[in-house]
Amino acid sequence: MKLTSKFLFRLSVGILLSIQSAMALTVQINGDLPEDVLDSLNGASLLVEQANNEDAASQDPYASATADYARLLAVLYEAGYFGAEISIKLDGREAANVSAINAPKTANSAVINIQPGPVFRYGTAQVKPIAPGTELPKGFATGETAGLSTLRGASERAISGWRDLGYAKARIVDQKVTADHRNAILNAALQVNAGQQLKFGNLTVKGNRRVRTERILEIAGLPQGEVFSPEALDKSAKRLRRTGAFGSVAFSEAENVGLNQTLDITLDVSEQRRRRVGFGGDIATSDGLSLSAFWMHRNLLGGAERLRIEGEISGIGGDTGGDDYRLSARFERPATFGPDRDLYALAELEELNEVNYFTRQATVGVGVNWIASDRREYEYGVGLMAAETRDAFGEDEYLLFIIPAETRRDYRNNQLDATKGYYLRANAAPFAAIRGSDDGVRAFGDYRIYRSFGTERPVTLAFRAQLGSVFGPSLADAPSDFVFYSGGGGTVRGQPYESLGVDVGGGLIAGGRSFLGLSAEARFKVTETIGIVGFYDYGFIGSDPLPSEGSGDSQSGAGIGVRYQTPIGPIRFDVAVPVDGPNESNNFEIYIGIGQAF
């Protein structure tokens, strides 16, 4: 006996999949079908899965075969084959003919024969009414291949189009799907009932134990009384996840509409562990070893407040002048000035023992972090910075009042290994000198862009431009940790760390008031896990606030690198040599880290 649907398939050519299991079960699928459909059939078959399973002795091949009739038919429907004749024989017996009571517990071979028949195409492809601006799938149109995926897609888009306009209870109320077997035509007509436009009603919170309900409502920021919007629900969920206090966030809509066309919402949350620790490291030939660690509390005061304490030691064993130390604490309170504006307060102690200068400083500040979207953030605040410094101009002490502001736009497809998109970070920090310096502004920008070509062995071109300026104080009076140097892993690879500055005579180098950095990389994918990179870096340091010819010196470096892909990002190994510049030498530098260089 053969299990047959209403439609016919034409048998012409077959493929063979033979896999030995503990029971020596082999599976053969025959059918004149495209390769992608055959792949899908293999993926859907429980018999194929059983043949791949080393523990096949514990499985019933007849039960798998019985289930495969429906599973394989569903794959064929997805591909537009709405007429199917499927035969599954185990050791020569049609599986559908075998009684479940007397079915043997083992089988040595399974042969699946499929006659695909013609591919059905849409005759009528209609959904009405649809909301203004709704775009149905391109494949849901007269003459296109008929498939369940496009039919479902048309239904889902029709409903989501109305939901986007506030009609939360929109649904399909009638669907007429008929097949013309003689002409291989599928006619589909769907009827939508949009219902009423609804508004957000009450939000009920469940599952929270330590985070207060009123704070969850503030963070979610669901606009009660406004027109229902799935996008508003998505934004609320992202705000809650962004705090780090919750492991899962799920909204559910009430079954019934409330008074005045309102729709109540239930929010179910599960909380994360409150405390988290982490550590990291980086090493380079000249920069030395850097070690960092942090401790974080994700619900400090019961309102999803976050406190992060972080320490770092860098320059260990390097040629950067000595070991550097940093200890910082940052407190963040979400949804303080609105659902997308978080309050932060920070304190930081830092000591830098660099080749050309020394500084010991303390910074405190408060501000606001505005998350405008998934891709755009803005940060602004006020702070005080006190420092003791020593550089080419001697020793100094200063106290500054700072008003920092920063914007970040991240349109990369992957932060650690981008292949397309761009990233922009730009900041400006006006400062007023209470003592030890002059008033001024420090500005810095970092722009990166990525383009990829090819599919089998893709090549990614990555470019980076950095620009920094200090306006106001003279070179001698500018805060020594506000000025710029070039050389090392973050600027020009192959050149010694911070080797380029402004020559002030007597063999002394001071930081410049302007910096221009340019980098280019060509990243070649060799295998799924191995990549090769070629790169070139350029840096310019000038004594004027803006880079200009004759106001400073430049340097460059080039090299090659290897990338090894891991679940947490590519491991980076770069070897670079200097190309030109005042400190040109025959030495080479090695850089190791996690993630691409930029």
Coordinates of C-alpha atoms in Angstrom, one line a residue:
M1 CA 0.0 0.0 0.0
K2 CA 1.2 3.5 -0.7
L3 CA 0.1 6.6 1.2
T4 CA -1.1 9.1 -1.4
S5 CA -2.2 12.8 -1.1
K6 CA -4.6 14.3 -3.7
F7 CA -1.6 15.3 -5.9
L8 CA 0.8 13.3 -8.1
F9 CA 4.6 13.4 -8.2
R10 CA 6.8 12.3 -11.1
L11 CA 9.7 10.0 -10.1
S12 CA 12.8 10.3 -12.2
V13 CA 16.1 10.4 -10.4
G14 CA 17.3 9.6 -6.9
I15 CA 19.8 10.4 -4.3
L16 CA 21.4 8.0 -1.8
L17 CA 22.1 8.6 1.8
S18 CA 23.6 5.6 3.5
I19 CA 24.5 6.0 7.2
Q20 CA 25.5 3.1 9.4
S21 CA 24.2 3.1 13.0
A22 CA 24.3 0.7 15.8
M23 CA 21.5 -1.2 14.1
A24 CA 23.1 -0.9 10.6
L25 CA 20.1 1.0 9.3
T26 CA 20.6 2.6 5.9
V27 CA 18.3 5.3 4.5
Q28 CA 17.8 6.0 0.8
I29 CA 15.7 8.9 -0.5
N30 CA 14.7 8.8 -4.2
G31 CA 13.0 11.7 -6.0
D32 CA 13.4 14.1 -8.9
L33 CA 13.7 17.2 -6.8
P34 CA 16.0 20.3 -6.5
E35 CA 19.0 19.8 -4.2
D36 CA 17.7 22.3 -1.6
V37 CA 14.4 20.4 -1.3
L38 CA 16.3 17.1 -1.0
D39 CA 18.4 18.7 1.8
S40 CA 15.2 19.8 3.6
L41 CA 13.7 16.3 3.3
N42 CA 16.9 14.8 4.8
G43 CA 16.7 17.3 7.6
A44 CA 13.0 16.6 8.3
S45 CA 13.2 12.8 8.2
L46 CA 13.3 11.0 11.6
L47 CA 14.6 7.9 9.8
V48 CA 17.6 9.8 8.6
E49 CA 18.1 11.2 12.1
Q50 CA 17.9 7.7 13.5
A51 CA 20.5 6.4 11.0
N52 CA 22.8 9.1 12.2
N53 CA 22.2 8.4 15.9
E54 CA 24.7 6.1 17.6
D55 CA 22.0 5.1 20.1
A56 CA 19.7 3.9 17.4
A57 CA 19.0 0.6 19.2
S58 CA 16.7 2.5 21.6
Q59 CA 14.5 3.9 18.7
D60 CA 11.6 2.3 16.8
P61 CA 12.2 2.6 13.0
Y62 CA 8.5 1.9 12.3
A63 CA 7.4 4.7 14.5
S64 CA 9.9 7.0 12.8
A65 CA 8.6 5.9 9.4
T66 CA 5.0 6.5 10.3
A67 CA 5.8 10.1 11.4
D68 CA 7.9 10.7 8.3
Y69 CA 4.9 10.5 5.9
A70 CA 3.5 13.8 7.4
R71 CA 6.9 15.4 8.0
L72 CA 8.1 14.9 4.4
L73 CA 4.8 16.0 3.0
A74 CA 5.0 19.2 4.9
V75 CA 8.4 19.9 3.3
L76 CA 7.0 19.3 -0.1
Y77 CA 4.1 21.6 0.5
E78 CA 6.6 24.3 1.6
A79 CA 8.3 24.0 -1.8
G80 CA 5.1 24.1 -3.8
Y81 CA 4.7 20.4 -4.4
F82 CA 1.0 20.0 -3.4
G83 CA 0.6 16.6 -5.1
A84 CA 2.6 13.9 -3.3
E85 CA 3.0 10.2 -3.6
I86 CA 5.3 9.0 -0.8
S87 CA 6.3 5.4 -0.2
I88 CA 8.4 4.4 2.8
K89 CA 9.5 0.8 2.8
L90 CA 11.4 -0.8 5.7
D91 CA 13.1 -4.0 4.7
G92 CA 10.8 -4.1 1.6
R93 CA 7.5 -3.6 3.5
E94 CA 5.5 -0.4 3.2
A95 CA 5.6 1.1 6.7
A96 CA 2.0 2.3 6.5
N97 CA 0.8 -1.3 6.0
V98 CA 2.5 -2.6 9.2
S99 CA 0.3 -2.9 12.3
A100 CA 1.7 -0.9 15.2
I101 CA 1.0 -3.8 17.5
N102 CA 3.0 -6.3 15.4
A103 CA 5.7 -4.0 14.0
P104 CA 9.2 -5.3 14.2
K105 CA 11.5 -3.5 16.6
T106 CA 14.4 -3.4 14.1
A107 CA 15.1 -2.7 10.5
N108 CA 18.2 -2.8 8.3
S109 CA 17.1 -0.6 5.4
A110 CA 14.7 2.2 4.6
V111 CA 13.8 3.2 1.0
I112 CA 11.8 6.4 0.6
N113 CA 10.4 7.0 -2.9
I114 CA 8.9 10.4 -3.8
Q115 CA 7.0 11.3 -7.0
P116 CA 7.0 15.1 -6.9
G117 CA 4.7 16.0 -9.8
P118 CA 4.4 19.6 -11.0
V119 CA 5.2 22.7 -9.0
F120 CA 2.0 24.5 -8.2
R121 CA 1.7 28.2 -8.9
Y122 CA -0.6 30.8 -7.5
G123 CA -3.7 31.6 -9.5
T124 CA -5.6 33.8 -7.1
A125 CA -3.4 35.3 -4.3
Q126 CA -5.5 37.7 -2.3
V127 CA -5.7 39.1 1.2
K128 CA -8.3 41.8 2.1
P129 CA -8.6 44.2 3.7
I130 CA -5.0 45.1 4.2
A131 CA -3.8 48.1 6.3
P132 CA -2.3 51.1 4.5
G133 CA 1.4 50.7 3.9
T134 CA 1.3 46.9 4.3
E135 CA 3.6 45.0 1.9
L136 CA 2.8 41.4 1.3
P137 CA 5.5 38.8 0.4
K138 CA 6.7 39.2 -3.2
G139 CA 6.2 35.5 -3.7
F140 CA 2.5 35.8 -2.8
A141 CA 1.3 36.8 -6.3
T142 CA -0.3 35.3 -9.4
G143 CA 2.1 33.1 -11.3
E144 CA 4.6 32.7 -8.5
T145 CA 5.5 29.4 -6.9
A146 CA 2.9 28.5 -4.3
G147 CA 4.2 27.4 -0.9
L148 CA 3.0 27.3 2.6
S149 CA 5.7 29.7 3.7
T150 CA 4.5 32.5 1.4
L151 CA 0.9 31.8 2.3
R152 CA 1.7 32.0 6.0
G153 CA 3.8 35.1 5.4
A154 CA 0.9 36.9 3.7
S155 CA -1.4 36.0 6.6
E156 CA 1.2 37.2 9.2
R157 CA 2.0 40.5 7.4
A158 CA -1.7 41.3 6.9
I159 CA -2.3 40.8 10.6
S160 CA 0.9 42.7 11.7
G161 CA 0.0 45.6 9.4
W162 CA -3.2 46.2 11.3
R163 CA -1.6 45.6 14.6
D164 CA 1.0 48.2 13.8
L165 CA -1.8 50.7 13.5
G166 CA -3.3 49.7 16.9
Y167 CA -5.7 47.0 15.8
A168 CA -4.4 44.5 18.3
K169 CA -7.1 41.9 17.8
A170 CA -6.8 41.7 14.0
R171 CA -7.2 38.1 12.8
I172 CA -7.9 35.9 9.8
V173 CA -11.6 35.1 9.9
D174 CA -12.0 33.2 6.6
Q175 CA -9.6 31.5 4.2
K176 CA -10.4 29.7 1.0
V177 CA -7.5 27.7 -0.4
T178 CA -8.3 25.4 -3.4
A179 CA -6.2 23.5 -5.8
D180 CA -6.7 23.0 -9.5
H181 CA -4.7 19.7 -10.0
R182 CA -5.2 19.6 -13.7
N183 CA -3.4 23.0 -14.2
A184 CA -1.2 22.9 -11.1
I185 CA -2.8 26.1 -9.7
L186 CA -3.4 27.0 -6.1
N187 CA -6.0 29.7 -5.4
A188 CA -5.8 31.4 -2.0
A189 CA -8.2 34.1 -0.7
L190 CA -7.9 35.3 2.9
Q191 CA -10.3 37.5 4.8
V192 CA -9.1 39.8 7.6
N193 CA -11.2 41.2 10.5
A194 CA -9.2 44.1 11.9
G195 CA -11.5 44.8 14.8
Q196 CA -11.2 48.0 16.8
Q197 CA -8.3 50.3 17.3
L198 CA -7.2 49.8 20.9
K199 CA -5.2 51.7 23.5
F200 CA -2.8 50.4 26.2
G201 CA -4.6 49.6 29.4
N202 CA -3.1 48.5 32.7
L203 CA 0.3 46.8 32.9
T204 CA 0.5 44.0 35.5
V205 CA 3.9 42.7 36.6
K206 CA 4.6 39.1 37.6
G207 CA 7.7 37.1 38.6
N208 CA 9.8 39.8 40.2
R209 CA 11.2 39.1 43.6
R210 CA 13.9 41.7 44.4
V211 CA 13.2 44.5 41.8
R212 CA 10.4 46.7 42.9
T213 CA 7.2 46.7 40.7
E214 CA 7.0 50.5 40.5
R215 CA 10.6 50.6 39.2
I216 CA 9.8 47.9 36.6
L217 CA 6.9 50.0 35.4
E218 CA 9.1 53.1 35.1
I219 CA 11.8 51.3 33.2
A220 CA 9.3 49.6 30.8
G221 CA 7.8 53.0 30.0
L222 CA 4.7 51.5 28.4
P223 CA 2.5 54.4 27.3
Q224 CA -0.7 53.7 29.1
G225 CA -3.7 55.3 27.3
E226 CA -2.0 55.7 24.0
V227 CA -2.7 53.7 20.8
F228 CA -1.6 50.1 21.0
S229 CA 1.7 49.4 19.3
P230 CA 3.8 46.2 19.0
E231 CA 6.9 48.5 18.6
A232 CA 6.2 50.0 22.0
L233 CA 6.1 46.5 23.5
D234 CA 9.4 45.7 21.9
K235 CA 11.0 48.9 23.2
S236 CA 9.8 48.2 26.7
A237 CA 11.2 44.7 26.6
K238 CA 14.6 46.1 25.4
R239 CA 14.7 48.7 28.1
L240 CA 14.2 46.0 30.7
R241 CA 16.8 43.6 29.2
R242 CA 19.2 46.5 28.9
T243 CA 19.4 46.9 32.7
G244 CA 20.9 43.4 33.0
A245 CA 18.7 42.7 36.0
F246 CA 16.4 40.3 34.1
G247 CA 17.0 36.9 32.5
S248 CA 13.8 36.9 30.6
V249 CA 11.1 39.4 29.7
A250 CA 7.7 38.4 28.2
F251 CA 4.6 40.5 27.5
S252 CA 1.2 38.9 27.0
E253 CA -2.0 40.6 25.9
A254 CA -5.4 40.2 27.6
E255 CA -7.9 38.0 25.8
N256 CA -10.7 40.5 26.1
V257 CA -10.9 44.2 25.3
G258 CA -11.5 46.4 28.4
L259 CA -13.5 49.6 28.8
N260 CA -13.0 52.4 26.4
Q261 CA -11.2 50.1 23.9
T262 CA -8.3 49.4 26.2
L263 CA -6.1 46.3 26.2
D264 CA -4.5 45.2 29.5
I265 CA -0.9 43.8 29.3
T266 CA 0.8 41.3 31.6
L267 CA 4.6 41.4 32.0
D268 CA 6.3 38.2 33.2
V269 CA 10.0 38.6 34.2
S270 CA 12.6 36.4 35.7
E271 CA 15.6 38.0 37.5
Q272 CA 19.2 37.5 36.9
R273 CA 21.7 36.8 39.7
R274 CA 22.5 40.1 41.3
R275 CA 26.3 39.8 41.2
R276 CA 28.7 39.2 38.3
V277 CA 32.5 39.1 38.0
G278 CA 34.7 39.1 34.9
F279 CA 38.3 39.6 33.8
G280 CA 40.3 40.2 30.6
G281 CA 43.8 40.6 29.2
D282 CA 45.7 41.9 26.2
I283 CA 49.4 41.6 25.3
A284 CA 51.7 43.4 22.8
T285 CA 55.4 43.4 22.3
S286 CA 55.9 47.0 23.2
D287 CA 52.7 47.8 25.1
G288 CA 53.3 44.8 27.4
L289 CA 50.6 42.9 29.3
S290 CA 47.3 44.4 30.4
L291 CA 45.1 42.7 33.0
S292 CA 41.6 43.9 34.0
A293 CA 38.8 42.6 36.3
F294 CA 35.4 43.9 37.4
W295 CA 32.7 43.2 40.0
M296 CA 29.1 44.3 39.3
H297 CA 25.9 44.4 41.2
R298 CA 22.8 44.5 39.0
N299 CA 20.2 45.5 41.5
L300 CA 21.9 47.5 44.2
L301 CA 18.9 49.4 45.7
G302 CA 16.0 47.3 44.4
G303 CA 15.4 49.4 41.3
A304 CA 17.6 47.6 38.8
E305 CA 20.5 50.0 39.7
R306 CA 23.9 48.8 38.5
L307 CA 27.2 49.4 40.3
R308 CA 30.4 48.3 38.5
I309 CA 33.8 48.4 40.1
E310 CA 36.7 47.8 37.7
G311 CA 40.5 47.7 38.1
E312 CA 43.2 47.5 35.5
I313 CA 47.0 47.1 35.4
S314 CA 48.7 47.7 32.1
G315 CA 52.1 48.1 30.6
I316 CA 53.4 45.1 32.5
G317 CA 56.8 44.1 31.0
G318 CA 56.4 46.6 28.2
D319 CA 58.4 49.5 26.9
T320 CA 55.7 52.1 27.8
G321 CA 57.6 53.8 30.7
G322 CA 56.2 51.7 33.6
D323 CA 53.1 50.1 34.9
D324 CA 49.8 52.0 34.7
Y325 CA 47.0 51.6 37.2
R326 CA 43.3 52.4 37.1
L327 CA 40.5 51.9 39.6
S328 CA 36.9 53.1 38.8
A329 CA 33.4 52.8 40.0
R330 CA 30.3 53.6 38.0
F331 CA 26.7 53.7 39.3
E332 CA 23.8 53.7 36.9
R333 CA 20.1 54.2 37.6
P334 CA 17.9 53.3 34.6
A335 CA 14.8 55.4 33.7
T336 CA 15.7 58.4 35.9
F337 CA 14.7 61.2 33.5
G338 CA 12.4 59.1 31.3
P339 CA 12.4 55.5 30.2
D340 CA 15.4 56.0 27.8
R341 CA 17.5 58.3 30.0
D342 CA 19.7 56.8 32.7
L343 CA 21.5 58.6 35.5
Y344 CA 25.2 57.8 36.1
A345 CA 27.7 58.8 38.7
L346 CA 31.4 57.8 38.4
A347 CA 34.6 58.1 40.3
E348 CA 38.0 57.1 39.0
L349 CA 41.7 57.0 40.2
E350 CA 44.4 56.6 37.6
E351 CA 48.2 56.6 37.5
L352 CA 50.0 56.6 34.1
N353 CA 53.7 56.0 33.9
E354 CA 54.3 56.8 30.2
V355 CA 57.5 57.2 28.3
N356 CA 57.0 60.9 27.8
Y357 CA 55.0 61.9 30.9
F358 CA 53.6 60.9 34.3
T359 CA 50.2 61.7 35.7
R360 CA 48.2 60.8 38.8
Q361 CA 44.6 61.9 38.6
A362 CA 41.3 61.6 40.3
T363 CA 37.9 62.2 38.5
V364 CA 34.3 62.4 39.7
G365 CA 31.3 63.2 37.7
V366 CA 27.6 62.8 37.1
G367 CA 25.6 62.7 33.9
V368 CA 22.9 61.3 31.7
N369 CA 23.1 58.5 29.2
W370 CA 20.3 58.8 26.6
I371 CA 19.7 55.6 24.5
A372 CA 17.9 57.1 21.5
S373 CA 17.7 53.8 19.7
D374 CA 19.4 50.4 19.4
R375 CA 22.1 52.1 17.3
R376 CA 22.4 55.6 18.8
E377 CA 23.4 56.8 22.2
Y378 CA 24.2 60.2 23.7
E379 CA 26.0 60.9 27.0
Y380 CA 26.5 64.3 28.7
G381 CA 27.4 65.4 32.2
V382 CA 29.7 67.5 34.5
G383 CA 32.8 66.5 36.4
L384 CA 35.9 67.5 38.3
M385 CA 39.4 66.3 37.5
A386 CA 42.4 66.9 39.7
A387 CA 45.9 65.8 38.6
E388 CA 49.6 65.9 39.3
T389 CA 51.7 65.7 36.1
R390 CA 55.2 65.7 34.9
D391 CA 56.2 66.0 31.2
A392 CA 58.7 67.7 28.9
F393 CA 57.7 71.1 30.4
G394 CA 58.2 70.1 34.0
E395 CA 55.9 69.4 36.9
D396 CA 52.3 70.8 37.2
E397 CA 49.1 70.4 39.2
Y398 CA 45.7 71.4 37.9
L399 CA 42.0 71.2 38.8
L400 CA 39.5 71.3 36.0
F401 CA 35.7 71.6 35.8
I402 CA 34.6 69.6 32.8
I403 CA 31.4 69.3 30.8
P404 CA 31.8 66.2 28.7
A405 CA 29.4 65.2 25.9
E406 CA 29.6 62.2 23.5
T407 CA 27.6 60.6 20.7
R408 CA 27.9 57.0 19.6
R409 CA 26.3 55.5 16.4
D410 CA 26.9 51.8 15.9
Y411 CA 25.6 50.4 12.7
R412 CA 28.0 47.4 12.5
N413 CA 26.6 43.9 12.0
N414 CA 29.0 42.6 14.7
Q415 CA 30.9 44.6 17.3
L416 CA 33.9 42.2 17.5
D417 CA 34.1 41.2 13.9
A418 CA 32.2 43.6 11.6
T419 CA 31.8 42.9 7.9
K420 CA 29.5 45.7 7.0
G421 CA 28.1 48.9 8.4
Y422 CA 29.8 51.8 10.2
Y423 CA 30.7 53.0 13.7
L424 CA 31.0 56.6 14.9
R425 CA 32.1 57.9 18.3
A426 CA 32.6 61.7 18.7
N427 CA 33.1 63.6 22.0
A428 CA 33.9 67.1 23.1
A429 CA 34.9 68.1 26.7
P430 CA 34.9 71.9 27.3
F431 CA 36.9 72.5 30.5
A432 CA 37.4 75.5 32.8
A433 CA 40.7 75.6 34.7
I434 CA 40.2 76.3 38.4
R435 CA 44.0 76.2 38.7
G436 CA 47.1 75.0 36.8
S437 CA 45.9 75.4 33.2
D438 CA 43.9 77.6 30.8
D439 CA 40.3 77.1 29.7
G440 CA 39.7 75.1 26.5
V441 CA 38.1 72.2 24.7
R442 CA 39.3 68.7 24.0
A443 CA 37.6 67.0 21.0
F444 CA 38.0 63.6 19.6
G445 CA 36.3 61.6 16.8
D446 CA 36.6 57.9 15.7
Y447 CA 34.9 56.8 12.4
R448 CA 35.0 53.2 11.0
I449 CA 33.4 51.8 7.9
Y450 CA 33.3 48.2 6.6
R451 CA 32.5 46.7 3.2
S452 CA 32.6 43.0 2.2
F453 CA 32.8 41.2 -1.2
G454 CA 32.3 37.6 -2.2
T455 CA 30.5 34.7 -0.6
E456 CA 32.7 31.5 -0.7
R457 CA 35.9 33.3 0.5
P458 CA 34.7 36.7 1.5
V459 CA 37.0 39.7 1.7
T460 CA 36.2 42.6 4.1
L461 CA 37.8 46.0 3.6
A462 CA 37.9 48.0 6.9
F463 CA 38.8 51.7 7.2
R464 CA 39.3 53.9 10.3
A465 CA 39.8 57.6 10.7
Q466 CA 40.6 59.3 14.0
L467 CA 40.8 63.0 14.6
G468 CA 41.7 64.8 17.9
S469 CA 42.2 68.4 18.9
V470 CA 42.9 70.6 21.9
F471 CA 41.8 74.2 21.7
G472 CA 42.6 76.9 24.2
P473 CA 45.7 76.2 26.2
S474 CA 49.2 76.5 24.6
L475 CA 51.2 73.4 24.1
A476 CA 53.1 74.0 27.4
D477 CA 49.9 74.7 29.4
A478 CA 47.7 72.0 28.0
P479 CA 46.9 69.2 30.5
S480 CA 49.4 66.4 29.8
D481 CA 46.7 63.7 29.6
F482 CA 44.6 65.7 27.2
V483 CA 47.2 65.9 24.5
F484 CA 47.9 63.2 21.8
Y485 CA 50.7 60.8 20.9
S486 CA 50.9 58.3 18.1
G487 CA 52.4 54.8 18.0
G488 CA 51.3 51.4 19.3
G489 CA 48.3 49.1 19.0
G490 CA 45.5 51.8 19.1
T491 CA 47.1 54.1 16.5
V492 CA 50.1 53.0 14.4
R493 CA 51.0 49.3 14.7
G494 CA 54.7 48.6 14.1
Q495 CA 55.8 51.9 15.7
P496 CA 56.9 52.0 19.4
Y497 CA 54.2 52.9 21.9
E498 CA 53.5 56.7 21.9
S499 CA 56.8 57.3 20.1
L500 CA 55.6 60.2 18.1
G501 CA 54.8 63.6 19.7
V502 CA 56.1 67.2 19.3
D503 CA 59.9 67.7 19.6
V504 CA 60.4 70.5 22.1
G505 CA 64.2 70.2 22.1
G506 CA 66.8 68.6 24.3
G507 CA 65.6 65.2 23.2
L508 CA 62.3 65.7 24.9
I509 CA 58.9 65.0 23.4
A510 CA 55.5 66.5 24.4
G511 CA 52.1 65.5 23.4
G512 CA 50.5 67.3 20.4
R513 CA 47.4 69.4 20.3
S514 CA 46.2 67.7 17.2
F515 CA 46.1 64.1 16.0
L516 CA 45.2 62.4 12.8
G517 CA 45.1 58.6 12.5
L518 CA 44.2 56.6 9.4
S519 CA 44.0 52.8 9.2
A520 CA 43.1 50.3 6.5
E521 CA 42.7 46.5 6.6
A522 CA 41.9 43.8 4.1
R523 CA 40.5 40.8 5.8
F524 CA 40.5 37.5 3.9
K525 CA 38.4 34.5 5.1
V526 CA 40.5 31.4 4.4
T527 CA 38.2 28.8 6.3
E528 CA 35.3 29.1 8.6
T529 CA 37.7 29.7 11.5
I530 CA 40.9 31.1 10.0
G531 CA 41.4 34.5 8.5
I532 CA 44.3 36.5 7.1
V533 CA 44.6 40.3 7.5
G534 CA 46.9 42.8 5.8
F535 CA 47.0 46.3 7.3
Y536 CA 48.5 49.8 7.0
D537 CA 48.4 52.5 9.7
Y538 CA 49.2 56.2 9.5
G539 CA 49.5 58.8 12.3
F540 CA 50.2 62.5 12.5
I541 CA 50.9 64.6 15.6
G542 CA 50.9 68.4 15.4
S543 CA 51.5 71.4 17.7
D544 CA 48.5 73.3 16.4
P545 CA 44.9 72.5 17.3
L546 CA 44.2 71.2 13.8
P547 CA 46.5 69.0 11.7
S548 CA 48.4 71.2 9.1
E549 CA 51.5 70.8 7.0
G550 CA 54.6 71.9 8.8
S551 CA 53.1 71.8 12.3
G552 CA 54.2 68.3 13.2
D553 CA 55.5 64.9 12.1
S554 CA 53.9 61.7 10.8
Q555 CA 54.7 58.0 11.0
S556 CA 53.3 54.8 9.5
G557 CA 53.4 51.1 9.9
A558 CA 52.2 48.0 8.1
G559 CA 51.9 44.3 8.7
I560 CA 50.0 41.0 8.5
G561 CA 47.9 39.1 10.9
V562 CA 46.0 35.9 11.6
R563 CA 42.5 35.6 13.0
Y564 CA 41.1 32.5 14.7
Q565 CA 37.3 32.6 15.1
T566 CA 35.9 31.6 18.6
P567 CA 32.4 31.8 20.1
I568 CA 33.4 35.1 21.8
G569 CA 35.0 36.7 18.8
P570 CA 38.2 36.3 16.7
I571 CA 41.5 35.9 18.5
R572 CA 43.9 38.5 16.9
F573 CA 47.6 37.9 16.2
D574 CA 49.3 40.8 14.3
V575 CA 52.9 41.3 13.3
A576 CA 53.8 44.9 12.2
V577 CA 56.9 46.8 11.1
P578 CA 57.5 50.6 10.9
V579 CA 57.3 52.0 7.3
D580 CA 58.5 55.6 7.9
G581 CA 58.7 58.3 10.5
P582 CA 61.2 59.9 12.9
N583 CA 61.5 56.6 14.9
E584 CA 61.9 54.3 11.9
S585 CA 63.8 51.1 12.7
N586 CA 64.0 47.5 11.7
N587 CA 62.2 46.2 14.7
F588 CA 58.9 44.5 14.6
E589 CA 56.0 44.5 17.0
I590 CA 53.5 41.7 17.9
Y591 CA 49.9 42.4 19.0
I592 CA 47.6 39.7 20.5
G593 CA 44.0 40.3 21.6
I594 CA 40.3 39.3 21.2
G595 CA 38.3 41.0 18.5
Q596 CA 39.4 42.8 15.4
A597 CA 41.9 45.7 15.8
F598 CA 39.0 48.1 15.0

